[in-house]
Coordinates of C-alpha atoms and ligand atoms in Angstrom, one line a residue:
L6 CA -28.4 -34.4 15.3
S7 CA -25.2 -33.2 16.9
A8 CA -23.4 -29.9 16.4
D9 CA -21.0 -27.5 18.1
L10 CA -22.4 -24.5 16.1
V11 CA -25.7 -23.8 14.6
V12 CA -26.5 -20.9 12.2
R13 CA -30.2 -20.3 12.9
G14 CA -32.8 -18.9 10.6
A15 CA -30.9 -17.6 7.5
T16 CA -32.3 -17.8 4.0
V17 CA -30.0 -20.4 2.6
L18 CA -28.8 -19.9 -1.0
D19 CA -27.1 -23.1 -2.2
P20 CA -26.4 -24.0 -5.8
G21 CA -27.9 -27.5 -5.3
A22 CA -31.0 -26.9 -3.3
P23 CA -34.1 -24.7 -3.4
L24 CA -34.0 -21.3 -1.7
G25 CA -35.4 -21.4 1.8
V26 CA -35.1 -20.5 5.5
A27 CA -33.2 -23.2 7.4
D28 CA -30.8 -23.9 10.3
I29 CA -27.2 -24.9 9.4
W30 CA -25.7 -27.5 11.8
I31 CA -21.9 -27.6 12.0
E32 CA -19.7 -30.0 13.8
D33 CA -15.9 -30.0 13.7
G34 CA -15.9 -27.5 10.8
V35 CA -18.2 -29.7 8.6
I36 CA -21.9 -29.0 7.8
T37 CA -23.9 -32.0 9.2
A38 CA -27.4 -30.8 8.5
V39 CA -29.4 -28.1 6.8
E40 CA -33.0 -28.2 8.2
P41 CA -35.9 -25.8 8.6
G42 CA -36.5 -25.0 12.3
A43 CA -34.5 -28.0 13.7
A44 CA -32.3 -25.9 16.1
R45 CA -35.3 -24.9 18.1
R46 CA -35.5 -28.4 19.5
I47 CA -32.1 -28.5 21.1
S48 CA -29.8 -26.6 23.4
G49 CA -26.0 -26.9 23.9
P50 CA -24.3 -25.7 20.7
E51 CA -23.3 -22.1 20.1
V52 CA -26.0 -20.4 18.0
I53 CA -25.5 -17.6 15.5
E54 CA -28.8 -15.9 15.1
A55 CA -29.1 -15.2 11.3
D56 CA -32.7 -14.1 11.0
G57 CA -33.0 -11.8 8.0
M58 CA -29.7 -12.8 6.6
I59 CA -28.7 -14.7 3.5
A60 CA -26.3 -17.6 4.0
M61 CA -24.3 -18.5 0.9
P62 CA -21.2 -20.7 0.4
G63 CA -17.9 -18.7 0.6
L64 CA -16.7 -17.5 -2.8
V65 CA -13.5 -19.0 -4.2
N66 CA -10.8 -17.0 -5.9
A67 CA -9.1 -19.7 -8.0
H68 CA -6.1 -17.6 -9.3
T69 CA -4.1 -14.8 -7.8
H70 CA -0.6 -13.7 -7.0
S71 CA -0.2 -12.5 -3.4
G72 CA 3.0 -10.7 -4.2
Q73 CA 1.0 -8.1 -6.2
H74 CA -1.7 -7.4 -3.6
L75 CA -0.4 -3.8 -3.0
D76 CA 0.1 -3.1 -6.7
R77 CA -3.4 -1.5 -7.0
G78 CA -3.2 1.1 -9.7
V79 CA 0.6 0.6 -10.2
A80 CA 0.6 -0.8 -13.8
P81 CA -0.7 1.0 -16.9
N82 CA -3.0 -1.0 -19.3
L83 CA -0.5 -2.9 -21.5
P84 CA -0.4 -6.1 -23.4
L85 CA 0.8 -9.0 -21.2
D86 CA 4.5 -9.1 -22.2
L87 CA 4.9 -5.4 -21.7
W88 CA 2.8 -5.5 -18.6
M89 CA 5.0 -8.3 -17.3
L90 CA 8.1 -6.2 -17.8
W91 CA 6.5 -3.5 -15.6
A92 CA 4.6 -5.6 -13.1
V93 CA 7.0 -8.5 -12.6
Y94 CA 10.5 -7.6 -13.7
G95 CA 10.3 -4.0 -12.4
A96 CA 8.9 -4.9 -9.0
P97 CA 11.0 -4.1 -5.8
S98 CA 12.5 -7.1 -4.2
L99 CA 10.6 -8.5 -1.2
D100 CA 11.7 -10.1 2.0
P101 CA 9.7 -12.8 3.9
D102 CA 8.1 -10.1 6.1
D103 CA 6.8 -8.4 3.0
S104 CA 5.4 -11.7 1.6
Y105 CA 3.6 -12.1 4.9
T106 CA 2.1 -8.6 4.7
L107 CA 1.0 -9.0 1.1
A108 CA -0.6 -12.4 1.7
A109 CA -2.3 -11.1 4.8
V110 CA -3.8 -7.9 3.3
G111 CA -5.1 -10.0 0.3
A112 CA -6.7 -12.6 2.6
L113 CA -8.3 -9.7 4.6
E114 CA -9.7 -8.1 1.5
M115 CA -11.0 -11.4 0.3
L116 CA -12.6 -12.5 3.6
E117 CA -14.2 -9.1 4.1
T118 CA -15.8 -9.4 0.6
G119 CA -17.2 -12.9 1.1
C120 CA -14.4 -15.0 -0.4
T121 CA -13.2 -17.9 1.9
S122 CA -10.8 -19.8 -0.4
V123 CA -7.9 -18.7 -2.6
L124 CA -5.5 -20.4 -4.9
D125 CA -2.4 -18.3 -4.6
H126 CA 0.4 -18.5 -7.2
P127 CA 3.1 -16.3 -5.6
W128 CA 6.5 -15.8 -7.1
I129 CA 9.0 -17.0 -4.6
P130 CA 12.8 -16.4 -4.9
L131 CA 14.9 -19.6 -4.8
D132 CA 17.5 -18.1 -2.4
D133 CA 15.0 -17.7 0.4
F134 CA 12.3 -20.1 -0.7
D135 CA 11.4 -21.8 2.6
A136 CA 11.2 -18.5 4.5
H137 CA 8.8 -16.9 1.9
A138 CA 6.6 -20.0 1.8
E139 CA 6.5 -20.1 5.6
A140 CA 5.6 -16.4 5.7
I141 CA 2.7 -16.8 3.2
A142 CA 1.3 -19.9 4.8
T143 CA 1.5 -18.3 8.2
A144 CA -0.4 -15.3 7.0
Y145 CA -3.2 -17.5 5.7
A146 CA -3.3 -19.4 9.0
D147 CA -3.4 -16.1 11.0
L148 CA -6.2 -14.6 8.9
G149 CA -8.1 -17.9 8.8
I150 CA -8.6 -18.2 5.0
R151 CA -8.5 -21.6 3.2
A152 CA -5.7 -21.5 0.6
G153 CA -4.1 -23.5 -2.2
L154 CA -0.5 -22.4 -2.3
A155 CA 1.4 -23.0 -5.5
P156 CA 4.8 -21.3 -5.4
M157 CA 5.4 -19.8 -8.9
I158 CA 8.7 -21.0 -10.3
Q159 CA 10.5 -20.8 -13.6
D160 CA 14.0 -21.2 -15.0
R161 CA 13.6 -19.3 -18.3
D162 CA 13.6 -15.6 -18.7
I163 CA 10.8 -13.5 -20.2
F164 CA 12.8 -13.1 -23.4
E165 CA 13.5 -16.8 -23.7
S166 CA 9.8 -17.5 -23.4
M167 CA 8.9 -15.3 -26.4
T168 CA 9.6 -15.5 -30.1
F169 CA 11.3 -12.6 -32.0
D170 CA 10.8 -12.8 -35.7
D171 CA 14.1 -11.0 -36.3
G172 CA 15.9 -13.7 -34.3
D173 CA 17.8 -11.4 -31.9
V174 CA 16.9 -12.4 -28.3
P175 CA 18.1 -9.8 -25.7
D176 CA 20.2 -10.9 -22.7
P177 CA 18.1 -12.3 -19.9
L178 CA 16.8 -9.9 -17.2
S179 CA 16.8 -12.6 -14.5
E180 CA 19.6 -14.7 -13.0
A181 CA 20.0 -18.3 -14.1
V182 CA 18.6 -20.9 -11.7
E183 CA 19.2 -24.6 -11.6
P184 CA 16.1 -26.7 -12.4
G185 CA 17.3 -29.4 -10.0
E186 CA 17.5 -26.9 -7.1
L187 CA 14.0 -25.6 -7.8
A188 CA 12.6 -29.2 -7.9
V189 CA 14.3 -30.0 -4.5
A190 CA 12.9 -26.8 -3.0
M191 CA 9.4 -27.8 -4.2
D192 CA 9.7 -31.3 -2.8
R193 CA 10.7 -29.8 0.6
F194 CA 7.7 -27.4 0.4
L195 CA 5.2 -30.3 -0.3
T196 CA 6.6 -32.2 2.7
R197 CA 6.5 -29.2 5.1
W198 CA 2.9 -28.3 4.3
A199 CA 1.4 -31.8 3.7
D200 CA -0.7 -31.8 6.9
A201 CA -1.4 -28.1 7.6
P202 CA -5.1 -27.3 8.2
R203 CA -6.8 -25.3 5.5
L204 CA -3.7 -25.2 3.3
I205 CA -3.2 -27.2 0.1
P206 CA 0.4 -27.2 -1.1
M207 CA 0.5 -27.3 -4.9
V208 CA 3.1 -27.5 -7.7
G209 CA 2.9 -24.3 -9.8
P210 CA 5.4 -23.5 -12.6
S211 CA 4.7 -20.1 -14.0
A212 CA 4.0 -21.4 -17.5
P213 CA 5.4 -24.2 -19.6
Q214 CA 7.1 -21.8 -22.0
R215 CA 8.8 -20.1 -19.0
C216 CA 10.3 -23.4 -17.9
S217 CA 13.1 -25.7 -19.3
D218 CA 12.1 -29.2 -20.4
E219 CA 14.1 -30.5 -17.6
L220 CA 12.3 -28.4 -14.9
M221 CA 8.9 -29.5 -16.3
R222 CA 10.0 -33.1 -16.3
R223 CA 11.2 -32.9 -12.7
L224 CA 8.0 -31.2 -11.6
A225 CA 5.9 -33.8 -13.4
E226 CA 7.8 -36.5 -11.5
L227 CA 7.1 -34.7 -8.3
V228 CA 3.3 -34.3 -9.0
D229 CA 3.2 -38.0 -9.9
R230 CA 5.1 -39.2 -6.8
R231 CA 3.3 -36.9 -4.3
G232 CA -0.1 -36.9 -5.9
S233 CA 0.0 -33.1 -5.8
H234 CA -2.3 -30.5 -7.3
F235 CA -0.9 -28.8 -10.3
H236 CA -1.5 -25.2 -11.3
T237 CA 0.0 -23.1 -14.1
H238 CA -0.8 -20.4 -16.7
V239 CA -1.7 -21.7 -20.1
L240 CA -2.1 -19.8 -23.4
E241 CA -3.2 -16.5 -22.0
T242 CA -2.4 -14.5 -25.2
R243 CA -2.1 -14.9 -28.9
A244 CA 1.7 -14.4 -28.7
Q245 CA 1.9 -17.4 -26.4
V246 CA 0.3 -19.6 -29.1
V247 CA 2.9 -18.4 -31.6
A248 CA 5.8 -18.9 -29.1
T249 CA 4.8 -22.3 -27.9
R250 CA 4.0 -23.7 -31.4
A251 CA 7.5 -22.4 -32.4
R252 CA 9.2 -24.0 -29.4
Y253 CA 7.4 -27.4 -29.3
G254 CA 6.2 -27.8 -32.9
R255 CA 2.9 -28.9 -31.5
S256 CA 0.3 -27.9 -28.9
V257 CA 1.5 -27.1 -25.4
L258 CA -1.5 -29.1 -24.2
D259 CA 0.1 -32.2 -25.8
V260 CA 3.3 -31.4 -23.9
L261 CA 1.4 -31.2 -20.6
D262 CA -0.6 -34.3 -21.4
E263 CA 2.6 -36.3 -22.3
L264 CA 4.1 -35.2 -18.9
G265 CA 1.0 -36.6 -17.1
L266 CA 0.1 -33.1 -16.0
L267 CA -3.4 -33.0 -17.3
G268 CA -5.7 -34.5 -14.8
E269 CA -8.4 -33.9 -12.2
R270 CA -5.9 -32.2 -9.9
T271 CA -4.9 -29.8 -12.6
S272 CA -6.1 -26.2 -12.8
L273 CA -5.0 -24.0 -15.7
A274 CA -5.2 -20.2 -15.5
H275 CA -6.6 -18.3 -18.5
C276 CA -6.7 -20.8 -21.5
V277 CA -8.1 -18.0 -23.6
W278 CA -6.3 -19.1 -26.8
L279 CA -7.0 -22.9 -27.0
D280 CA -8.6 -24.4 -30.0
A281 CA -11.5 -27.0 -29.9
D282 CA -9.2 -30.0 -29.7
E283 CA -7.2 -28.4 -26.9
Y284 CA -10.4 -27.5 -24.9
A285 CA -11.6 -31.1 -25.4
A286 CA -8.2 -32.4 -24.0
V287 CA -8.7 -30.3 -20.9
R288 CA -12.3 -31.5 -20.5
D289 CA -11.6 -35.1 -21.1
A290 CA -8.7 -35.1 -18.6
G291 CA -11.1 -33.6 -15.9
A292 CA -8.9 -30.5 -15.5
T293 CA -10.2 -27.1 -14.6
I294 CA -9.8 -23.8 -16.5
V295 CA -9.6 -20.7 -14.3
H296 CA -11.2 -17.7 -16.0
N297 CA -9.8 -14.3 -15.1
P298 CA -12.0 -11.8 -16.9
V299 CA -10.8 -8.6 -15.3
S300 CA -7.1 -9.4 -15.9
N301 CA -7.8 -10.5 -19.5
L302 CA -9.5 -7.1 -20.1
R303 CA -6.7 -5.1 -18.3
C304 CA -4.1 -6.7 -20.5
G305 CA -6.2 -6.9 -23.7
S306 CA -5.5 -10.7 -23.8
G307 CA -8.9 -11.6 -25.4
L308 CA -12.2 -13.1 -24.6
L309 CA -12.5 -16.7 -23.3
P310 CA -15.3 -18.5 -25.3
L311 CA -17.0 -19.2 -21.9
A312 CA -20.5 -20.0 -23.1
G313 CA -19.2 -22.8 -25.4
L314 CA -17.0 -24.2 -22.6
L315 CA -19.9 -24.4 -20.1
A316 CA -22.2 -25.9 -22.8
G317 CA -19.4 -28.3 -23.7
G318 CA -19.0 -29.6 -20.2
V319 CA -15.6 -28.0 -19.3
T320 CA -15.1 -27.3 -15.6
V321 CA -14.4 -23.5 -15.3
A322 CA -13.5 -21.7 -12.1
L323 CA -13.2 -17.9 -11.5
G324 CA -10.1 -15.9 -10.5
A325 CA -9.3 -12.3 -9.7
D326 CA -5.7 -12.7 -10.8
G327 CA -3.0 -10.5 -9.2
A328 CA -3.8 -6.9 -8.2
A329 CA -1.2 -5.7 -10.8
S330 CA -3.8 -6.8 -13.4
N331 CA -7.1 -6.4 -11.6
D332 CA -6.7 -4.3 -9.1
N333 CA -9.1 -5.7 -6.5
Q334 CA -9.4 -9.1 -4.9
N335 CA -13.2 -8.9 -4.8
M336 CA -15.0 -11.9 -6.2
F337 CA -18.3 -10.1 -6.4
E338 CA -16.7 -7.7 -8.9
A339 CA -15.1 -10.7 -10.8
M340 CA -18.5 -12.4 -11.0
K341 CA -20.1 -9.2 -12.3
I342 CA -17.6 -8.6 -15.0
A343 CA -17.8 -12.3 -16.0
A344 CA -21.5 -12.1 -16.2
L345 CA -21.4 -9.0 -18.4
V346 CA -18.4 -9.2 -20.7
H347 CA -19.5 -12.4 -22.6
S348 CA -22.5 -10.6 -24.0
L349 CA -19.9 -9.2 -26.5
N350 CA -19.9 -12.6 -28.1
G351 CA -22.5 -14.8 -29.6
E352 CA -26.3 -14.6 -29.6
Y353 CA -28.2 -13.7 -26.5
R354 CA -29.7 -17.1 -25.8
C355 CA -26.2 -18.4 -25.1
W356 CA -24.9 -15.6 -22.9
P357 CA -23.7 -17.0 -19.5
S358 CA -26.2 -16.0 -16.8
A359 CA -25.4 -14.6 -13.3
T360 CA -26.3 -18.1 -12.0
D361 CA -23.9 -19.7 -14.4
V362 CA -21.1 -17.5 -13.2
W363 CA -21.9 -17.8 -9.5
S364 CA -22.1 -21.6 -9.8
M365 CA -18.8 -21.6 -11.7
C366 CA -17.1 -19.5 -8.9
L367 CA -18.3 -22.1 -6.4
A368 CA -18.2 -25.5 -8.1
G369 CA -15.2 -24.6 -10.3
G370 CA -13.4 -23.2 -7.3
A371 CA -14.0 -26.4 -5.4
A372 CA -12.6 -28.4 -8.3
A373 CA -9.5 -26.2 -8.6
L374 CA -8.7 -26.6 -4.9
G375 CA -9.9 -30.2 -4.7
Q376 CA -11.9 -29.4 -1.5
P377 CA -15.4 -30.1 -0.3
I378 CA -16.4 -26.4 -0.5
G379 CA -18.9 -24.3 -2.5
R380 CA -22.0 -25.9 -1.0
I381 CA -24.2 -25.4 2.1
A382 CA -25.0 -29.1 2.3
P383 CA -24.2 -32.0 4.6
G384 CA -20.6 -33.1 4.2
A385 CA -19.4 -29.7 2.9
A386 CA -16.8 -27.7 4.8
A387 CA -18.5 -25.0 6.9
D388 CA -17.2 -22.1 4.7
I389 CA -20.3 -19.8 5.0
V390 CA -20.9 -16.2 4.3
L391 CA -23.8 -14.4 6.1
L392 CA -25.0 -11.4 4.2
D393 CA -27.2 -8.6 5.6
G394 CA -30.3 -9.3 3.6
S395 CA -31.6 -5.7 3.5
R396 CA -30.1 -4.7 0.2
H397 CA -31.4 -7.8 -1.6
Y398 CA -34.9 -8.9 -2.1
A399 CA -35.9 -12.1 -3.9
D400 CA -38.3 -15.0 -3.5
D401 CA -36.4 -17.2 -6.0
A402 CA -32.8 -18.2 -6.2
D403 CA -32.1 -16.9 -9.8
S404 CA -33.3 -13.4 -8.9
L405 CA -31.3 -13.4 -5.6
V406 CA -28.1 -14.6 -7.4
R407 CA -28.6 -11.8 -10.0
S408 CA -29.0 -9.3 -7.2
L409 CA -25.8 -10.5 -5.6
V410 CA -23.7 -10.8 -8.8
F411 CA -24.8 -7.4 -10.2
A412 CA -25.5 -5.3 -7.1
E413 CA -23.2 -6.6 -4.3
H414 CA -19.7 -5.4 -3.6
G415 CA -19.1 -7.1 -0.3
R416 CA -20.7 -4.3 1.7
S417 CA -23.4 -6.7 2.9
V418 CA -21.0 -9.2 4.3
H419 CA -21.7 -9.6 8.0
T420 CA -20.3 -12.8 9.2
V421 CA -17.8 -15.2 7.6
L422 CA -17.1 -18.8 8.8
V423 CA -14.2 -20.8 7.4
D424 CA -14.1 -24.4 8.6
G425 CA -16.8 -23.4 11.1
R426 CA -14.5 -20.8 12.7
R427 CA -15.8 -17.2 12.8
V428 CA -13.2 -15.0 11.0
I429 CA -15.4 -12.0 10.1
A430 CA -18.0 -10.6 12.6
E431 CA -20.1 -7.5 11.9
G432 CA -18.2 -7.0 8.6
R433 CA -14.8 -6.8 10.3
H434 CA -12.0 -9.4 10.9
V435 CA -12.1 -10.7 14.4
G436 CA -8.3 -10.1 14.9
D437 CA -6.7 -6.7 15.5
Q438 CA -5.3 -5.7 12.1
A439 CA -3.9 -2.2 13.0
D440 CA -0.3 -3.4 12.8
L441 CA -0.9 -5.1 9.4
H442 CA -2.4 -1.9 8.0
R443 CA 0.7 0.1 9.2
R444 CA 3.0 -2.5 7.5
A445 CA 1.0 -2.5 4.4
R446 CA 1.1 1.3 4.2
A447 CA 4.9 1.3 4.5
L448 CA 5.3 -1.4 1.9
Q449 CA 3.0 0.6 -0.5
R450 CA 5.4 3.6 -0.1
R451 CA 8.3 1.4 -1.1
I452 CA 6.5 0.0 -4.1
H453 CA 5.7 3.5 -5.3
A454 CA 9.2 4.8 -4.6
A455 CA 10.4 2.1 -7.1
L456 CA 8.2 3.2 -9.9
P457 CA 11.0 4.9 -11.8
T458 CA 12.8 1.5 -12.2
R459 CA 9.7 0.2 -13.9
S460 CA 9.6 3.2 -16.3
L461 CA 13.3 2.7 -17.2
L462 CA 12.7 -1.0 -18.1
L463 CA 9.8 0.0 -20.3
D464 CA 11.8 2.7 -21.9
R465 CA 14.6 0.3 -22.7
Y466 CA 12.6 -2.8 -23.9
G467 CA 9.2 -1.4 -24.7
D468 CA 9.7 -1.0 -28.4
L469 CA 11.2 -4.5 -28.7
L470 CA 8.3 -6.1 -26.9
G471 CA 5.8 -4.0 -28.6
G472 CA 7.2 -5.1 -31.9
A473 CA 7.1 -8.7 -30.9
H474 CA 3.5 -8.2 -29.8
D475 CA 2.6 -6.7 -33.2
Q476 CA 4.3 -9.6 -35.0
A477 CA 2.3 -12.1 -32.9
L478 CA -1.0 -10.3 -33.9
A479 CA 0.0 -10.6 -37.5
H480 CA 0.4 -14.4 -37.3
E481 CA -2.4 -16.3 -38.9
L482 CA -4.2 -18.5 -36.4
S483 CA -7.2 -20.8 -36.8
I484 CA -8.9 -19.1 -33.8
E485 CA -9.8 -15.5 -32.8
R486 CA -10.4 -14.1 -29.3
L487 CA -10.1 -10.3 -29.9
A488 CA -13.0 -8.0 -30.9
R489 CA -12.8 -6.5 -34.3
I490 CA -14.7 -3.2 -34.1
T491 CA -15.3 -1.0 -37.1
P492 CA -13.4 2.3 -36.5
A493 CA -15.4 5.4 -35.6
F494 CA -14.0 7.3 -38.5
E495 CA -12.0 6.3 -41.6
P496 CA -9.2 5.7 -42.2
G497 CA -8.8 4.2 -38.7
P498 CA -7.9 4.7 -35.0
V499 CA -6.5 8.2 -34.3
E500 CA -3.1 8.0 -32.9
R501 CA -2.6 9.6 -29.5
V502 CA -0.4 12.6 -29.4
Ligands
LIG7 ZN1 -1.7 -15.1 -13.2

């Protein structure tokens, strides 16, 4: 056995192995062996003494938007299209330094709460595309997190992506962009970051309905030519089913499939409103669905039929989604909500367990990022979280996972390794983050100073989008994802005054 680092004596919690005390051998950032007591026979490598600690694979946040990381508490609870007006179109403009700050504070929050990999889908303006991408990638390298980076691009405006039964589409809120220029910028991005350590550049249109056919065709060509990972939002809301059926005259999954964009390197955020044929298409293509339970609750988007997807063999990952719709980047919290909310649906024997959700976060996250992560086993990347074991007691893996999913917030995180590099020690990042915190505070002030702009937008377009939302709710669909609760009193819900 050879190693440059050994984690000695932790209780190893791995989704594919029995719970037990073992030493974890690491060489060049890769786990080479997990063996009881083996490290005592050798000397040479650095040793992390982990007696009394729990070692688990680093959690994976498979969908977020780093540009929103300081939007905690900024947005009211609103349906997605109204929320988007507030959170996206009303946001202050950001320069590359801001993009760095936002990506860095998010990475810090994730690492300190036991998450070692993120799939970031940040909006990046075309006029300064390269500088923003550079800033975000640099932040991830500086903080030491593993990241899939899928710049979120689109060339259709929010209003163009919706249907209005009355036919009148308002003037666009965003400036027109040339699909060819976006595709060229994406091509440059894939070349620039092809060989960066711990960074996976991805192609990430915002959503098919927010892109022209030409842009989607060009991105599909890019994905095919470069063998890239592909990430996008798919059918998050009922209104999107109505809008995409109206635009394409068929399922948006068929459109993606025809473009060659459904495959093992594809991950699709949300997918709340797919029907059985569409879920089967995702499964048969080997693509991954990223479940974002907190964001779906925050925007009232509906409940993913998770139990059926897991039973039906669909790969599902877990995401926090952006802080404007979450507001934390804490995967313990995301796991807890995911392990609770699905008891609203179906009979109790089918409710997803804490272990289901935890495994989903790890194995689904590994699939979404296409990386050998989510295991503490030979051949896996050494992305390892050591938790102070004193808050959790268990002799068996299921009880321990339940304790972690339902009772942990990240407070027990002691040490975090990414690629075998120690990034968190004694619960704190190993780098000095005082300057980052100062910059984040200043940016937060700017975000809050711009809140009146968001209110104005909502005043101006709120009724229009609210009307479109109501129309979408009235459309007959063959599926339902919203709870229908009998009112407390007849005749129905009391209006707020
Ligand atoms: Zn999203």
